[in-house]
Amino acid sequence: MRNAVAADIDLVKEAQSGDVRALGLLLARHQAAMRAVALSILGYGPDAEDAVQEASLIAVRRIGDVRDPAALAPWLRAVVRNACRMQVRSRTAVPVGDLQALAPPSGELDPEALLERCAMRDWVWHAVEQLSPNLRLVTMLRYFTGVTAYEDIAEVCAVPVGTVRSRLNQARAKLSEALLATAGGAHGDVAALTEARRAEAEETLRAAHHGSLAEALAELWWPMVEVTWPQGKRTRGFDYLVRAMERDLGDGVRHRLANVVAGREVVIWEDDLINPPDDPFHCPPGVVWVNFLEEGRIRRVRLFHPVR
């Protein structure tokens, strides 16, 4: 027992310093005990497995919160119990869309805090990129943006809420498997990709404010890009989007880039919309751009106004 605790202490310290392999070993060592806790609360079935997978992802996010490395085992059991309680709550008839499994503490929205260490961030993103496009999109929205409510994700993806729940369950299962399988491997530099995509987003919005949006879009988007608007309207090409942006900007609305989430095939922008003082309700407070890439250029865009 003492040897096991001593091994945990060393691995926790290494994981907290950003060692992906150490964190992978910790998850593998404690999977059986975590599963036992879930089974004792939820019984045999998919709910228990979902709770273990959710707890594993929470452990990835929160390993830095472990103050006593010798107490890792009881900490993990507590994480599983909380995940089980979430499962029980989600069985009620009222839809629950605020289960912030991976959200930062204290209600702050800081996606970068999800992956505090560079190596760990790249490891998790490598696993996310292994998901199918449908599973990857719900995962990116749920865990890396402010679009966390199941109902909002369903609207963005144009699917029923039940499909969102099912896809997230599948994504958690596959992510847990991928994280354990790839802990010792090499992973791409997500920071560099995100920085490049952020620069593109900033340049696009800057061009809009300076009246050169069409030229900026021509550099980054396909000429016949398909845009789906929040009300369901669909347009092709740049013209309608440029006119809509120019109209809002002319009325005094300003865009401020709040967050960029970058994958190889999907890039999400979150913008704050700042209305003029004399017309504070001209636009909703924010807009989310879900950009689907093809050959490095944006082919489709889905716009969504999150409710705040």
Coordinates of C-alpha atoms in Angstrom, one line a residue:
M1 CA 0.0 0.0 0.0
R2 CA 2.8 2.4 0.9
N3 CA 4.6 1.6 -2.3
A4 CA 1.4 2.4 -4.2
V5 CA 0.9 5.7 -2.4
A6 CA 4.6 6.6 -3.0
A7 CA 4.2 5.9 -6.7
D8 CA 1.1 8.1 -6.8
I9 CA 3.0 11.0 -5.1
D10 CA 5.8 10.9 -7.7
L11 CA 3.3 10.6 -10.6
V12 CA 1.1 13.4 -9.3
K13 CA 4.1 15.7 -9.0
E14 CA 5.2 14.8 -12.5
A15 CA 1.7 15.3 -13.9
Q16 CA 1.3 18.6 -12.2
S17 CA 4.6 19.7 -13.9
G18 CA 3.1 18.9 -17.3
D19 CA 4.2 15.3 -17.8
V20 CA 1.5 13.7 -19.9
R21 CA 2.8 10.2 -19.6
A22 CA 2.6 10.4 -15.8
L23 CA -1.1 11.6 -15.9
G24 CA -1.9 8.7 -18.3
L25 CA -0.3 6.2 -15.9
L26 CA -2.3 7.7 -13.0
L27 CA -5.6 7.3 -14.9
A28 CA -4.8 3.7 -15.9
R29 CA -3.7 2.8 -12.3
H30 CA -7.0 4.0 -10.8
Q31 CA -9.5 3.1 -13.5
A32 CA -10.7 -0.1 -11.7
A33 CA -11.2 1.7 -8.3
M34 CA -13.0 4.6 -10.0
R35 CA -15.3 2.1 -11.8
A36 CA -16.1 0.4 -8.6
V37 CA -17.3 3.6 -7.0
A38 CA -19.5 4.3 -10.0
L39 CA -21.0 0.8 -10.0
S40 CA -21.7 1.1 -6.3
I41 CA -23.8 4.3 -6.9
L42 CA -25.3 3.7 -10.3
G43 CA -25.3 0.0 -10.7
Y44 CA -24.2 -1.9 -13.8
G45 CA -25.0 -0.1 -17.0
P46 CA -23.9 2.7 -19.4
D47 CA -24.5 5.5 -16.8
A48 CA -21.7 4.1 -14.5
E49 CA -19.3 3.9 -17.5
D50 CA -20.2 7.5 -18.5
A51 CA -19.5 8.7 -15.0
V52 CA -16.1 7.1 -15.0
Q53 CA -15.3 8.7 -18.3
E54 CA -16.5 12.1 -17.2
A55 CA -14.4 11.8 -14.0
S56 CA -11.3 10.9 -16.0
L57 CA -11.7 14.1 -18.1
I58 CA -12.3 16.1 -15.0
A59 CA -9.1 14.6 -13.5
V60 CA -7.2 15.8 -16.6
R61 CA -8.5 19.3 -16.1
R62 CA -8.1 19.4 -12.3
I63 CA -4.9 17.5 -11.5
G64 CA -3.3 20.8 -10.5
D65 CA -5.9 21.1 -7.7
V66 CA -4.5 18.1 -5.9
R67 CA -2.7 19.6 -2.9
D68 CA -1.8 16.3 -1.2
P69 CA -0.4 13.9 -3.8
A70 CA -0.7 11.1 -1.2
A71 CA -4.5 11.6 -1.2
L72 CA -5.0 11.1 -4.9
A73 CA -7.0 8.0 -4.6
P74 CA -9.7 9.5 -2.3
W75 CA -9.7 12.7 -4.5
L76 CA -10.4 10.6 -7.6
R77 CA -13.2 8.7 -5.7
A78 CA -14.8 12.1 -4.8
V79 CA -14.6 13.2 -8.4
V80 CA -16.4 10.0 -9.5
R81 CA -19.1 10.4 -6.8
N82 CA -19.7 14.0 -8.1
A83 CA -19.9 12.7 -11.7
C84 CA -22.4 10.1 -10.5
R85 CA -24.5 12.7 -8.9
M86 CA -24.6 14.6 -12.2
Q87 CA -25.8 11.4 -13.9
V88 CA -28.6 11.1 -11.4
R89 CA -29.7 14.7 -11.9
S90 CA -29.7 14.3 -15.6
R91 CA -32.3 11.6 -15.4
T92 CA -34.9 14.1 -14.3
A93 CA -37.6 15.2 -16.7
V94 CA -36.3 18.7 -16.8
P95 CA -33.4 19.2 -19.2
V96 CA -30.1 20.0 -17.4
G97 CA -27.7 22.2 -19.4
D98 CA -25.4 23.5 -16.8
L99 CA -23.3 20.5 -15.8
Q100 CA -19.9 22.2 -16.0
A101 CA -17.9 19.1 -16.0
L102 CA -14.8 20.7 -17.4
A103 CA -15.5 24.3 -16.8
P104 CA -13.0 26.3 -14.7
P105 CA -13.9 26.9 -11.0
S106 CA -15.7 30.0 -9.7
G107 CA -17.8 30.3 -12.9
E108 CA -15.0 32.1 -14.8
L109 CA -14.9 31.4 -18.5
D110 CA -11.3 30.8 -19.5
P111 CA -10.9 28.0 -22.0
E112 CA -7.1 28.3 -21.8
A113 CA -7.3 27.2 -18.1
L114 CA -8.7 23.9 -19.3
L115 CA -5.3 22.9 -20.5
E116 CA -2.8 24.7 -18.3
R117 CA 0.3 22.9 -19.4
C118 CA 1.4 23.0 -23.0
A119 CA 2.1 19.3 -23.3
M120 CA -1.2 18.4 -21.6
R121 CA -3.1 20.8 -23.9
D122 CA -1.6 19.2 -27.0
W123 CA -2.3 15.7 -25.7
V124 CA -6.0 16.4 -25.1
W125 CA -6.4 18.2 -28.4
H126 CA -4.7 15.3 -30.2
A127 CA -7.4 13.0 -28.6
V128 CA -10.2 15.4 -29.6
E129 CA -9.0 15.4 -33.2
Q130 CA -9.4 11.6 -33.3
L131 CA -13.2 12.0 -32.8
S132 CA -15.6 11.9 -35.8
P133 CA -16.7 15.3 -37.0
N134 CA -20.1 15.1 -35.3
L135 CA -18.6 14.1 -31.9
R136 CA -15.7 16.6 -32.3
L137 CA -18.1 19.5 -32.8
V138 CA -20.2 18.9 -29.7
T139 CA -17.1 18.3 -27.7
M140 CA -15.5 21.6 -28.8
L141 CA -18.7 23.5 -28.1
R142 CA -19.4 21.9 -24.7
Y143 CA -15.9 22.0 -23.2
F144 CA -14.0 24.8 -25.0
T145 CA -16.6 27.6 -25.6
G146 CA -19.4 29.4 -23.8
V147 CA -22.0 27.3 -25.7
T148 CA -22.4 24.7 -23.0
A149 CA -26.1 24.2 -22.6
Y150 CA -27.4 21.1 -24.4
E151 CA -30.2 23.1 -26.0
D152 CA -27.8 25.6 -27.4
I153 CA -25.5 22.9 -28.8
A154 CA -28.5 21.3 -30.3
E155 CA -29.4 24.5 -32.1
V156 CA -25.9 25.0 -33.4
C157 CA -25.7 21.5 -34.7
A158 CA -29.3 21.4 -35.9
V159 CA -30.0 18.1 -34.1
P160 CA -32.4 17.2 -31.2
V161 CA -31.2 17.6 -27.6
G162 CA -31.2 13.8 -27.2
T163 CA -28.7 13.5 -30.0
V164 CA -26.4 16.0 -28.3
R165 CA -26.5 13.9 -25.1
S166 CA -25.8 10.7 -27.1
R167 CA -22.9 12.3 -29.0
L168 CA -21.4 13.7 -25.8
N169 CA -21.6 10.3 -24.1
Q170 CA -19.9 8.7 -27.1
A171 CA -17.3 11.5 -27.2
R172 CA -16.4 11.0 -23.5
A173 CA -16.0 7.3 -24.0
K174 CA -13.7 7.7 -27.0
L175 CA -11.8 10.5 -25.4
S176 CA -11.0 8.4 -22.3
E177 CA -9.8 5.6 -24.5
A178 CA -7.7 8.0 -26.7
L179 CA -6.1 9.8 -23.8
L180 CA -5.0 6.5 -22.2
A181 CA -3.7 5.2 -25.6
T182 CA -1.8 8.3 -26.6
A183 CA -0.3 9.5 -23.3
G184 CA 3.2 8.5 -24.3
G185 CA 3.1 9.8 -27.9
A186 CA 4.1 13.0 -29.6
H187 CA 1.4 15.5 -30.3
G188 CA 1.1 18.6 -32.5
D189 CA 1.5 22.2 -31.3
V190 CA -2.0 23.3 -30.6
A191 CA -0.9 26.7 -29.4
A192 CA 0.7 27.6 -32.7
L193 CA -2.5 26.5 -34.6
T194 CA -4.7 28.5 -32.2
E195 CA -2.5 31.6 -32.5
A196 CA -2.6 31.4 -36.3
R197 CA -6.4 31.1 -36.3
R198 CA -6.8 33.9 -33.8
A199 CA -4.7 36.1 -36.0
E200 CA -7.0 35.3 -38.9
A201 CA -10.1 36.1 -36.9
E202 CA -8.7 39.4 -35.6
E203 CA -7.6 40.4 -39.1
T204 CA -11.1 39.6 -40.4
L205 CA -12.9 41.7 -37.8
R206 CA -10.4 44.5 -38.1
A207 CA -11.0 44.5 -41.9
A208 CA -14.8 44.7 -41.2
H209 CA -14.3 47.8 -39.0
H210 CA -12.2 49.4 -41.7
G211 CA -14.5 48.7 -44.6
S212 CA -12.4 46.0 -46.3
L213 CA -14.2 42.8 -45.2
A214 CA -14.8 41.5 -48.7
E215 CA -11.0 41.6 -49.4
A216 CA -10.2 39.8 -46.1
L217 CA -12.8 37.1 -46.7
A218 CA -11.4 36.5 -50.2
E219 CA -8.1 35.6 -48.6
L220 CA -9.5 33.1 -46.1
W221 CA -12.9 31.8 -47.3
W222 CA -14.2 29.9 -50.3
P223 CA -15.9 32.3 -52.8
M224 CA -19.2 30.4 -52.5
V225 CA -19.1 29.9 -48.8
E226 CA -22.4 28.8 -47.2
V227 CA -23.5 30.9 -44.2
T228 CA -26.3 29.7 -42.0
W229 CA -27.7 32.6 -39.9
P230 CA -29.2 32.4 -36.4
Q231 CA -32.8 32.5 -37.8
G232 CA -32.1 29.7 -40.2
K233 CA -31.6 31.7 -43.3
R234 CA -28.9 30.5 -45.7
T235 CA -26.8 32.5 -48.0
R236 CA -23.9 31.8 -50.4
G237 CA -20.9 34.0 -51.0
F238 CA -19.7 37.2 -49.3
D239 CA -22.2 39.8 -50.4
Y240 CA -25.0 39.3 -47.8
L241 CA -22.5 38.9 -44.9
V242 CA -20.6 42.0 -45.9
R243 CA -23.8 44.1 -46.2
A244 CA -25.1 42.8 -42.9
M245 CA -21.8 43.6 -41.2
E246 CA -21.6 47.1 -42.8
R247 CA -25.1 47.8 -41.7
D248 CA -24.5 46.9 -38.1
L249 CA -21.1 48.7 -38.0
G250 CA -22.7 51.8 -39.5
D251 CA -25.3 51.7 -36.7
G252 CA -22.4 51.8 -34.2
V253 CA -22.1 48.1 -33.3
R254 CA -18.6 46.8 -32.6
H255 CA -17.2 43.3 -32.5
R256 CA -14.7 42.2 -29.9
L257 CA -13.1 38.8 -30.2
A258 CA -13.4 37.0 -26.9
N259 CA -12.2 33.4 -27.7
V260 CA -10.9 31.2 -30.5
V261 CA -11.1 27.4 -30.5
A262 CA -9.0 25.9 -33.3
G263 CA -9.1 22.4 -34.7
R264 CA -7.9 21.1 -38.0
E265 CA -11.4 21.1 -39.6
V266 CA -13.4 23.4 -37.3
V267 CA -12.6 26.8 -35.9
I268 CA -14.9 28.6 -33.5
W269 CA -14.9 32.3 -32.9
E270 CA -16.7 33.9 -30.0
D271 CA -17.4 37.6 -30.4
D272 CA -18.8 40.1 -27.9
L273 CA -21.2 42.5 -29.7
I274 CA -20.9 46.0 -28.2
N275 CA -24.0 48.1 -29.0
P276 CA -24.0 51.9 -29.1
P277 CA -25.1 53.6 -25.8
D278 CA -28.1 55.1 -27.5
D279 CA -29.3 51.7 -28.8
P280 CA -28.2 49.1 -26.3
F281 CA -30.4 46.3 -27.7
H282 CA -29.6 46.7 -31.3
C283 CA -27.8 43.3 -31.4
P284 CA -27.7 40.4 -29.0
P285 CA -24.7 40.6 -26.6
G286 CA -22.6 38.1 -28.6
V287 CA -22.3 35.9 -31.6
V288 CA -20.6 32.5 -32.1
W289 CA -19.1 31.7 -35.5
V290 CA -18.7 27.9 -36.2
N291 CA -16.4 27.8 -39.2
F292 CA -16.0 24.5 -41.1
L293 CA -12.7 24.3 -43.1
E294 CA -11.9 22.6 -46.4
E295 CA -8.3 22.6 -47.6
G296 CA -7.5 25.2 -45.0
R297 CA -10.2 27.7 -46.1
I298 CA -13.6 28.3 -44.6
R299 CA -16.3 26.5 -46.6
R300 CA -19.3 26.7 -44.3
V301 CA -20.2 29.0 -41.4
R302 CA -22.9 28.6 -38.7
L303 CA -23.8 31.8 -36.8
F304 CA -25.4 31.5 -33.4
H305 CA -26.4 34.1 -30.7
P306 CA -25.9 32.5 -27.2
V307 CA -28.3 33.5 -24.5
R308 CA -26.6 35.2 -21.6

